[in-house]
Structure formats: C-alpha cells, structure tokens
Amino acid sequence: MSEATIESVSHENRVFPPSEEFSAQARISTREQYEALYRRSLEDPEGFWREQAEALHWFDAPETIVEWKPPFAKWFVGGTTNLAYNCLDRHLDGPRRNKAAIIWEGEPGDIRVLTYFQLHREVCRFANALEGLGIGKGDRVGIYMGMVPEAAIAMLACARIGAVHSVVFGGFAADAVRDRMNDAQAKAVITQDGAYRRGSVVALKAQVDAAVEQCPSIEHVIVLRRTQNEIEMREGRDHDWHELVANSSSTHQAPALDAEHPLFILYTSGSTGKPKGVLHSTGGYMVGTYLTSRYVFDLREEDTYWCTADVGWVTGHSYIVYGPLANGASAVMYEGAPNAPDPGRFWSIIERHGVSIFYTAPTAVRAFVKWGDDWITKHDLSSLRLLGTVGEPINPEVWVWYRNVVGGGRCPIVDTYWQTETGSIVMTPLPGAVAAKPGSCSLPFFGVSAKVLREDGTEADTNEGGLLCIDRPWPSMLRTVWGDDERYKQQYFSRFEGKYFTGDGARRDEDGFFWVVGRIDDVVNVSGHRLGTAEIESSLVAHALVAEAAVVGIPDEFTGQALVAFVTLKSGNTPSPELADELCQHVGAEIGKFARPKRIRFADAVPKTRSGKIMRRLLRDLAAGKEAHGDMTTLEDIGVLAQLREHEEG
Ligand code: WT7
C-alpha cells in the first residue's frame, strides 16, 4: 500500500436534498444547472471569468483573463479596479444607497447600523486620514482590533488607497503582533484602547505598545477609543482615530488599481515554523469572493446575512467584509463571545435582527450542542433560511443536529471547504442545486479543478483516499508567501509539479462528492490502516454523551501507531472507566475493531487554535508523554493544555 493511501472509514450515507421551495427560488436550482456551469467554467475559463468579472466595476477592462506560469498566476491582467469602490461606491446610485451594509451589535448590547451611504462616508474619511499621514499605495498597514465596524472601515480604507492591510487577530499577544509587523515591514498599526470579550476588557493598545518597541518600520499608531481603559499615547507616533477623521473630508476618489495590486497579507501558522504571510491580490480575490458569496449563500437583496467569524481570520475578510459588501448585502457583525452574557446570545441576535443566512464553524456548533437545545428553542429562529459551516470537517451527527435544532429541519446547510490560501470557497454544495450529505463538502465551485491524487501523482479511484490538490489556477488563489517565493513553491507546489497541494487528505465518492478527512499530518497508521483522525472523531461524537473528541496517534510496538482519544462529554455527564470502555466498543462497532482507541482520556476541553481547529500536534506530544513543543501562538487558551497535563499526572 502506498504511503499516501488514506483509508476512509466513514459509513455516512444519508442525503438531504433542498426543499422544492428553496430550489424554486434559488439562483441555481438543479444539479444539471450546476454541472453545466461548472463544465463551462473549466472548458472555457476565459469566457466564463470574463463574463463573471463584468458584474463588477473596472476602470480599465482586463485584457488577458489568466496568465499561468506555474506556480505563479496573474488574473485579469491589464484590468484596473478598486475593491472598496466595488463594495461601496458602486451601490450608491441605486436603491442600496440607504440599505444597511453593516448591522453591528456590541457585546454590551449597543447596536449600530451603517448604511452603504454612511459606510462609504466613513471609509472615505479614514482613507483621507491615512493619506494625510503619508500612507499610500503599496505601504503595509497592520490592523489589530476587535470586532468593531471600524475594523471593516480600516480594511476598506486600506483597500481603497492601495495600502496592503495585514489584520492580526485581537486574541494574539505582543510577540505575535511584533513578528507579523516586522515580516510585513508595516508603516502603521491601527488598534483600539481595548476590546470587550466575555464581559472583560482585552487591552489591545498595551500589546501594541510592547510590540512596536521592536518594530522599527512602524511610524504611526492609530487608536480607536472603544472601552475607555487607560492608555498611553506617545506624542508624534500615536493618533486618536476620532480626532484624525474629525478633520478629514468625506469625499475620496478611489484610484484605479492594477488587478494584481497586492490587497492584503494574512499570516497563517503552519504546523511548524514561523507564520506564513499569505498574499492576496485585488482583482482575482474580488471576483472570487463576490461570486462565491452570491451563489453559495444564494444571496438575495432582502437577506440578513451573518458570518460569526472574526475579521482576524480569512473568513472574516472574505465573508464578513469583501464578499457580502461587493454584493450589496446586509451583514451582521457581532463583537463578543457566543456565551456572553449567556449561551443564548447568538440566537437572540438572530431573532432581533431577523438573520436569514447563518455561517459559523463546526467547533461553535459542537459548543451549541454541549450547551443544550433549550438555549436555542426558546428563540424564534423562523427568519433563518440557509446555514453554513467552515473550518474543519463537520461530524455528521453534529450536522444533523444543526439542521434540525438550529435550522428547524427546513434550511439547507452549505459545508464550505476552503483555506486562507484559496481566498474564497473552493468546494461546497450549492444550496438549491445539490443534495447535501452530512460531513461532505460536496462539489467543487466554478473554475476549481479539484483532484484526489496518489503519492505518485495518478488520480485515486472512487472512494480511495489520497491527497487533495487543485490542478489549475483559480482567481482568488494566493499569489505567494510575502517576501518568500521559495517557501510558496516549496509549501504548495513541490509535492506535485504545477499543482496546488492543499495539505488535506480526501476521497471522492461515487457521486463525485468530496470528503475531506483532515490535514495529512493528522493521519494515523494503525496496523497498516492509514486513518484520517476526523472520521474516528465523528464516530465518537455520534455517541449520545459525547460533545467533542480529538484523536491522535502514539507509537505502539505492536500496531505501529495506536489511537488515543481525548473526549469532552456533554454538560451533566461524568467520566468513568465503564464509559471509556463503552466508547471504545462504540467505535469498534461503527468502524471496525482496528479503529478502537487504545486509550480514552476525558477532558473538560481540548486545545484548539483560535480559529477553532483542534491542535492535534500538542495532543500528540501530550499523549506520547512529551513536553508540547513548537509554535503555540494560535492556541486558544493555554490553560486548557495545563489542565490536560494535570489530568495526566492526577
Ligand atoms: C483548513 C484551512 C477557510 C476558512 C477557515 C479556515 C480545514 C476548512 C473545511 C471543511 C473540511 C475544512 C482544512 C483546510 N477546513 N473548511 N468545510 N471541511 N475541512 O481557514 O485556517 O486556512 O484552514 O481548514 O483542513 O485545509 P484555514
């Protein structure tokens, strides 16, 4: 058996077609319609993308649609545009002028609504303020903020003037800010005095002060007052947001920027080594996020759309800010935690604002399951018509729960697969056209040529596990790793010449549906069976008492590797050796004896990245009795790790 073969052991075979009502009104209503468009997008990419791009404003129309000199792509060559213009100015001459662009709710309960007219005005003022400080085209600007409308305003203002933003998630501390600012050689950082998080104040400005001590390139720090905690303002370097914009004009002419002008850098930490600065450029990213938002979320003029991500992650970039606004949609933005002040917060937001499209992460859905259905059922969620997930494979049981309890059994779910690097969704069911299978991200989006390959580069058979690749360029793909073309080649294009390797393992079933089994570094080899840990986790989560599970491999003298499962129970259940036994039997019965965990370790929580992915690397070390090593800057809560260690010793 080849090293790359991944056995897929999922037995999921339920199918959930969209309702007739949903399909009838959808932008794409049948699988045939999807297939025809998909085929066209691959057979005539030039024609397809030229047409799609025409929906947006170009100062100069693109001459060449794509230039592919593997591994470097250029899209819409010769075209000039402006993403902020497309998100704002483009909507001002019609009925969207006074439509809500951002419906924002603060954690303490304050609400602000910015219409397209108002958002445009604020972005223009801030763009003028940035230019007034000497920040211009090509300069890098850090954004280290919480979930406030000004974070979106800052991003759009940068995009407008051609400055390259690099958003750093507000949960990171000074060192992470410093490293990212230095790598990007940023000229300015935009921050807040503090951000609200679960009732307390996270002092962001203090972290920036510490970081900037060691960032010689930073000339300006712009500070928004949000929490009124005490901060130091350094004369000459630090500027108060409100004072800056008070004196800025509210008109600003958006310049025509080259389609390949760099738009933003977003750092993503690989499993090892220093974070990679994923670089996206203007035209391709714009068309990709515009089109996916429109078709995947089936966006209509009257929708109230809510993506719960943070702007610090790519999901917040593509599906809170750029994609929805390019479509003229109304997007909800929420500042705080899902359980502030109690686990009913999300559902009260949906009820209060009449949210119709809700997009969140499997890790959040598992938390909802753990908190219990009552928090949900006491709210009126009848405004919802479509649900989505992103971030990791969703366990089929959790998917079904999400559909029934949150979606009232009537809303299609789009399980969207993509990455920071892909810029926009690359695989997903189109909600009116494709019958979903719980746990599968279904089919490739237009223009995405996804393949499951064996180690030797040949295509895997139906249902044979392999490496997930994309063998043609697509508009919103990353252009390089900032300042490091070599790393870009090495990381993404070295496994198969000229093909983008995602780093994920997957299989494709007899319907052509893709099942992502997880990062291939999360593959475990037990007695010659190479298993994606995600499927064993799904089996555990299908047990009535289990809320969450993380499975890792440890060396084993008999089986090569053995499985250790970290298990979090639903509220109100107590761990016991008998339950551990029962869970092992359960996996044995569902998947096969070879997949039975050797050990079950109960835990109150498992360590996750701040974007919600289980940090299996840390768990592997822990399970093998090693001290955790490597980059921990993305760890959500370092306390979780300490607690797991205590349990070990106790
Ligand atoms: C990795 C990318 C892209 C937004 C958030 C994460 C995993 C993402 C799915 C999905 C299975 C998924 C993959 C991918 N992933 N969505 N629907 N089904 N796996 O962005 O931090 O760049 O992570 O998340 O492993 O490679 P990211």
XYZ file of C-alpha atoms in Angstrom, residues 6-405:
400
model
C -5.704 7.038 3.380
C -8.415 4.602 4.208
C -11.697 6.295 4.566
C -13.905 4.541 7.068
C -16.928 6.795 7.160
C -20.230 4.986 6.607
C -22.284 8.096 6.218
C -24.912 7.683 3.514
C -27.769 9.997 4.420
C -28.718 12.518 1.746
C -30.606 15.778 2.281
C -31.971 17.402 -0.857
C -33.055 21.034 -0.641
C -36.785 21.586 -0.344
C -38.712 22.373 -3.503
C -39.495 25.867 -2.212
C -35.819 26.559 -1.637
C -34.748 25.255 -5.044
C -37.508 27.108 -6.846
C -36.251 30.491 -5.668
C -32.529 29.683 -5.735
C -30.025 31.218 -8.142
C -29.092 27.704 -9.224
C -31.913 25.197 -8.864
C -30.730 21.864 -10.175
C -27.660 19.720 -10.190
C -27.745 19.760 -14.006
C -27.621 23.530 -13.998
C -24.642 23.442 -11.664
C -22.919 20.784 -13.800
C -23.420 22.796 -16.980
C -21.957 25.969 -15.471
C -19.139 24.049 -13.839
C -18.237 22.373 -17.118
C -18.275 25.695 -18.899
C -16.010 27.215 -16.229
C -13.379 24.562 -16.955
C -13.836 24.260 -20.718
C -13.908 27.983 -21.379
C -12.324 29.640 -18.357
C -11.550 32.815 -20.301
C -15.153 33.305 -21.366
C -16.586 32.251 -18.047
C -14.442 34.538 -15.899
C -14.635 37.469 -18.276
C -18.406 37.317 -18.004
C -18.411 36.984 -14.226
C -15.963 39.862 -13.835
C -18.250 42.105 -15.870
C -20.710 42.220 -12.985
C -18.165 44.372 -11.159
C -16.729 47.796 -11.916
C -13.429 48.048 -13.790
C -11.807 51.352 -14.644
C -9.991 49.526 -17.444
C -11.329 46.188 -18.607
C -8.953 43.227 -18.258
C -7.065 42.301 -21.422
C -5.972 38.796 -20.560
C -8.026 36.701 -18.148
C -5.292 34.492 -16.783
C -1.551 34.187 -17.162
C -0.257 30.961 -15.627
C 3.456 30.477 -15.278
C 3.383 27.715 -12.672
C 3.374 28.242 -9.792
C 2.688 31.941 -10.383
C -0.686 33.167 -11.606
C -1.929 36.569 -12.713
C -5.634 37.197 -13.218
C -7.486 39.874 -15.146
C -4.204 41.193 -16.484
C -4.329 44.768 -17.723
C -7.537 45.446 -15.827
C -7.741 48.158 -13.199
C -10.302 48.288 -10.441
C -10.784 49.170 -6.794
C -12.262 46.708 -4.324
C -13.553 49.382 -1.927
C -15.211 51.141 -4.867
C -16.942 47.882 -5.755
C -18.033 47.322 -2.150
C -19.306 50.873 -1.637
C -19.432 53.487 -4.405
C -20.962 51.018 -6.846
C -24.059 50.758 -4.645
C -24.652 54.469 -4.051
C -26.531 55.307 -7.227
C -29.380 52.890 -6.696
C -31.762 51.545 -4.087
C -28.914 50.220 -1.947
C -27.817 53.752 -1.060
C -29.747 53.706 2.213
C -29.689 49.952 2.748
C -27.935 48.566 5.827
C -24.421 47.479 4.913
C -23.315 46.556 8.431
C -25.670 45.782 11.303
C -23.383 45.715 14.275
C -24.021 44.567 17.807
C -21.531 45.242 20.597
C -21.014 42.739 23.364
C -22.536 45.068 25.989
C -25.654 45.285 23.802
C -25.132 48.540 21.908
C -26.278 48.451 18.294
C -25.052 50.459 15.290
C -26.303 50.261 11.755
C -24.246 51.690 8.911
C -25.978 52.158 5.581
C -23.995 51.965 2.371
C -24.028 55.744 2.245
C -22.728 56.025 5.807
C -20.136 53.288 5.454
C -18.832 54.868 2.266
C -18.573 58.183 4.052
C -16.632 56.715 6.990
C -14.293 54.794 4.689
C -13.586 57.941 2.670
C -12.835 59.934 5.804
C -10.491 57.301 7.105
C -8.832 56.856 3.700
C -8.147 60.593 3.676
C -6.793 60.377 7.222
C -4.385 57.595 6.233
C -3.201 59.545 3.209
C -2.787 62.575 5.439
C -0.272 60.587 7.485
C 1.674 59.785 4.343
C 0.377 56.258 3.980
C -0.211 55.289 0.381
C -0.210 52.713 -2.331
C 1.830 49.626 -1.501
C 2.519 50.562 2.140
C 1.703 47.824 4.639
C -0.682 48.613 7.471
C -1.344 46.397 10.477
C -4.873 46.158 11.851
C -5.071 44.776 15.376
C -8.621 45.321 16.528
C -11.668 43.633 17.936
C -14.923 43.115 16.069
C -15.988 46.720 15.675
C -17.258 48.404 12.481
C -14.033 50.418 12.414
C -12.109 47.204 11.719
C -14.058 46.851 8.467
C -13.709 50.584 7.815
C -9.931 50.339 8.274
C -9.695 47.363 5.888
C -11.815 49.066 3.249
C -9.891 52.332 3.590
C -6.601 50.489 3.035
C -8.029 48.650 0.047
C -9.291 51.974 -1.296
C -5.928 53.733 -1.253
C -3.988 50.619 -2.282
C -2.297 50.104 1.088
C -1.802 46.428 1.915
C -3.520 45.507 5.156
C -2.423 42.782 7.471
C -5.041 42.029 10.078
C -3.757 40.382 13.234
C -6.387 38.623 15.311
C -7.072 40.554 18.531
C -6.509 37.443 20.626
C -2.813 37.370 19.764
C -0.336 38.985 22.125
C 2.524 41.448 21.597
C 5.082 38.967 20.242
C 2.792 37.741 17.503
C 1.959 41.344 16.553
C 5.647 42.245 16.502
C 6.676 39.306 14.312
C 3.922 39.932 11.799
C 4.547 43.688 11.600
C 8.274 43.123 11.136
C 7.800 40.474 8.478
C 5.491 42.796 6.554
C 7.619 45.883 7.325
C 4.438 47.722 8.213
C 4.411 51.507 8.336
C 1.400 51.883 10.618
C -0.797 49.910 13.003
C -4.461 50.571 13.669
C -5.734 49.422 17.040
C -8.154 50.098 19.906
C -7.716 51.048 23.529
C -9.314 47.721 24.344
C -11.824 45.155 23.149
C -14.723 43.590 25.012
C -14.506 39.861 25.485
C -16.861 37.919 27.737
C -17.502 40.948 29.898
C -13.900 41.983 30.411
C -11.584 44.312 28.548
C -8.678 42.983 26.496
C -6.099 45.788 26.476
C -5.047 45.906 22.825
C -3.163 49.203 22.832
C -0.851 47.992 25.605
C 0.087 44.972 23.460
C 0.788 47.250 20.510
C 2.977 49.475 22.704
C 5.057 46.461 23.692
C 5.227 45.170 20.113
C 6.087 48.470 18.470
C 9.118 48.914 20.744
C 10.684 46.300 18.495
C 9.180 47.324 15.150
C 11.451 49.943 13.606
C 9.311 50.250 10.465
C 6.212 51.489 12.333
C 5.791 55.268 12.092
C 2.162 55.651 13.174
C -0.243 54.036 15.597
C -3.923 54.932 15.215
C -6.098 54.251 18.229
C -9.856 53.885 18.297
C -11.480 54.505 21.673
C -13.882 51.718 22.438
C -13.553 50.564 26.048
C -12.184 53.768 27.627
C -9.497 51.891 29.573
C -6.453 53.941 30.375
C -3.821 54.029 27.651
C -0.601 55.830 26.956
C -0.452 57.963 23.843
C 3.003 58.672 22.501
C 3.311 62.163 21.078
C 4.082 62.209 17.372
C 3.554 58.474 16.884
C 0.079 57.820 18.249
C -3.103 59.334 16.847
C -6.666 59.260 18.097
C -8.966 57.806 15.411
C -11.785 60.252 16.087
C -9.540 63.302 16.062
C -7.984 62.196 12.788
C -11.266 61.708 10.987
C -12.868 64.802 12.505
C -10.720 66.873 10.193
C -10.918 64.634 7.126
C -13.043 65.187 4.090
C -15.810 62.672 3.478
C -15.172 62.531 -0.225
C -12.382 60.490 -1.676
C -11.731 59.471 -5.253
C -10.976 55.756 -5.414
C -7.868 55.274 -7.551
C -7.751 52.694 -10.348
C -5.500 49.913 -9.086
C -3.934 47.191 -11.128
C -5.824 43.876 -10.896
C -2.679 42.288 -9.479
C -2.045 45.063 -6.973
C -1.457 43.380 -3.578
C -4.566 43.622 -1.418
C -3.701 42.018 1.884
C -1.337 39.769 3.756
C -2.776 37.366 6.281
C -0.484 35.287 8.427
C -1.339 31.680 8.987
C 0.766 29.465 11.161
C 1.756 26.194 9.650
C 2.129 23.240 11.963
C 5.779 24.159 12.371
C 7.993 27.138 11.767
C 7.235 30.800 11.510
C 3.863 32.018 10.257
C 3.455 32.384 6.520
C 2.262 35.701 5.124
C -0.347 34.599 2.600
C -0.604 37.305 -0.060
C -3.802 38.019 -1.966
C -4.216 40.477 -4.816
C -7.056 42.726 -5.860
C -8.942 41.584 -8.971
C -8.992 37.816 -8.585
C -9.838 37.943 -4.900
C -12.622 40.424 -5.623
C -14.231 38.267 -8.302
C -13.809 35.084 -6.226
C -15.361 36.417 -3.036
C -18.106 38.215 -4.942
C -19.151 35.158 -6.896
C -18.952 32.614 -4.078
C -20.938 34.863 -1.730
C -23.598 35.232 -4.370
C -24.015 31.569 -5.268
C -23.008 29.668 -2.152
C -25.154 31.781 0.148
C -27.709 32.309 -2.581
C -27.686 35.967 -1.554
C -30.840 37.972 -2.208
C -31.381 41.658 -1.790
C -33.564 41.184 1.300
C -31.303 38.739 3.161
C -29.794 39.492 6.534
C -26.569 37.600 6.457
C -24.430 36.730 9.469
C -20.998 35.154 9.481
C -19.771 34.666 13.054
C -16.058 34.626 12.206
C -13.597 37.238 13.408
C -12.091 39.684 10.902
C -8.736 38.393 12.143
C -9.259 35.249 10.049
C -9.698 34.882 6.339
C -13.364 34.008 6.811
C -13.910 37.467 8.270
C -12.076 39.068 5.340
C -13.913 37.199 2.607
C -17.338 36.598 4.128
C -17.961 39.429 6.560
C -16.369 42.268 4.645
C -15.481 41.869 0.982
C -17.804 39.187 -0.431
C -21.066 40.384 1.143
C -20.369 44.091 0.550
C -19.348 43.511 -3.063
C -22.839 42.013 -3.413
C -24.562 44.918 -1.681
C -25.775 42.635 1.111
C -26.699 43.489 4.698
C -24.193 41.830 7.002
C -24.465 41.380 10.750
C -21.291 41.808 12.751
C -21.102 40.852 16.416
C -18.380 41.995 18.768
C -18.342 39.422 21.506
C -18.402 35.834 22.653
C -21.236 33.409 21.846
C -21.882 32.882 25.558
C -21.886 36.499 26.703
C -23.836 37.056 28.838
C -25.217 33.514 28.383
C -25.258 30.752 25.748
C -28.424 32.222 24.230
C -26.647 35.238 22.751
C -26.367 34.064 19.135
C -29.997 33.030 18.983
C -31.184 36.317 20.407
C -29.107 38.114 17.757
C -30.714 36.023 15.019
C -34.165 36.794 16.387
C -33.506 40.512 16.976
C -32.124 41.220 13.509
C -34.078 38.644 11.527
C -30.977 36.838 10.316
C -31.748 34.684 7.281
C -28.307 33.236 6.494
C -26.098 31.992 9.318
C -22.483 30.908 8.722
C -20.371 29.517 11.543
C -17.733 26.890 12.415
C -18.174 23.236 13.416
C -16.342 23.964 16.661
C -19.032 26.520 17.507
C -21.794 24.080 16.576
C -20.274 21.491 18.909
C -20.314 24.084 21.679
C -24.009 24.755 20.982
C -24.693 21.014 21.271
C -22.826 20.922 24.554
C -24.727 23.892 25.978
C -28.049 22.233 25.263
C -31.016 22.772 22.931
C -33.057 24.901 25.337
C -30.979 27.993 24.662
C -31.966 27.703 21.034
C -35.553 26.541 21.110
C -36.670 29.419 23.279
C -35.923 31.864 20.464
C -37.855 32.446 17.273
C -35.436 31.445 14.519
C -38.013 31.295 11.755
C -36.163 34.014 9.788
C -33.359 31.537 9.003
C -33.362 30.030 5.516
C -29.782 28.860 4.997
C -26.998 27.595 7.267
C -23.295 27.212 6.612
C -20.145 25.839 8.182
C -16.440 26.265 7.588
C -13.152 25.390 9.215
C -12.970 21.634 9.535
C -14.939 18.571 8.584
C -18.238 18.638 10.443
C -19.144 15.432 12.253
C -22.279 14.025 10.564
C -24.229 13.780 13.841
C -23.468 17.391 14.591
C -24.530 18.329 11.047
C -27.891 16.625 11.525
C -28.342 18.308 14.903
C -27.517 21.703 13.331
C -30.075 21.101 10.591
C -32.831 20.022 12.958
C -32.352 22.193 16.016
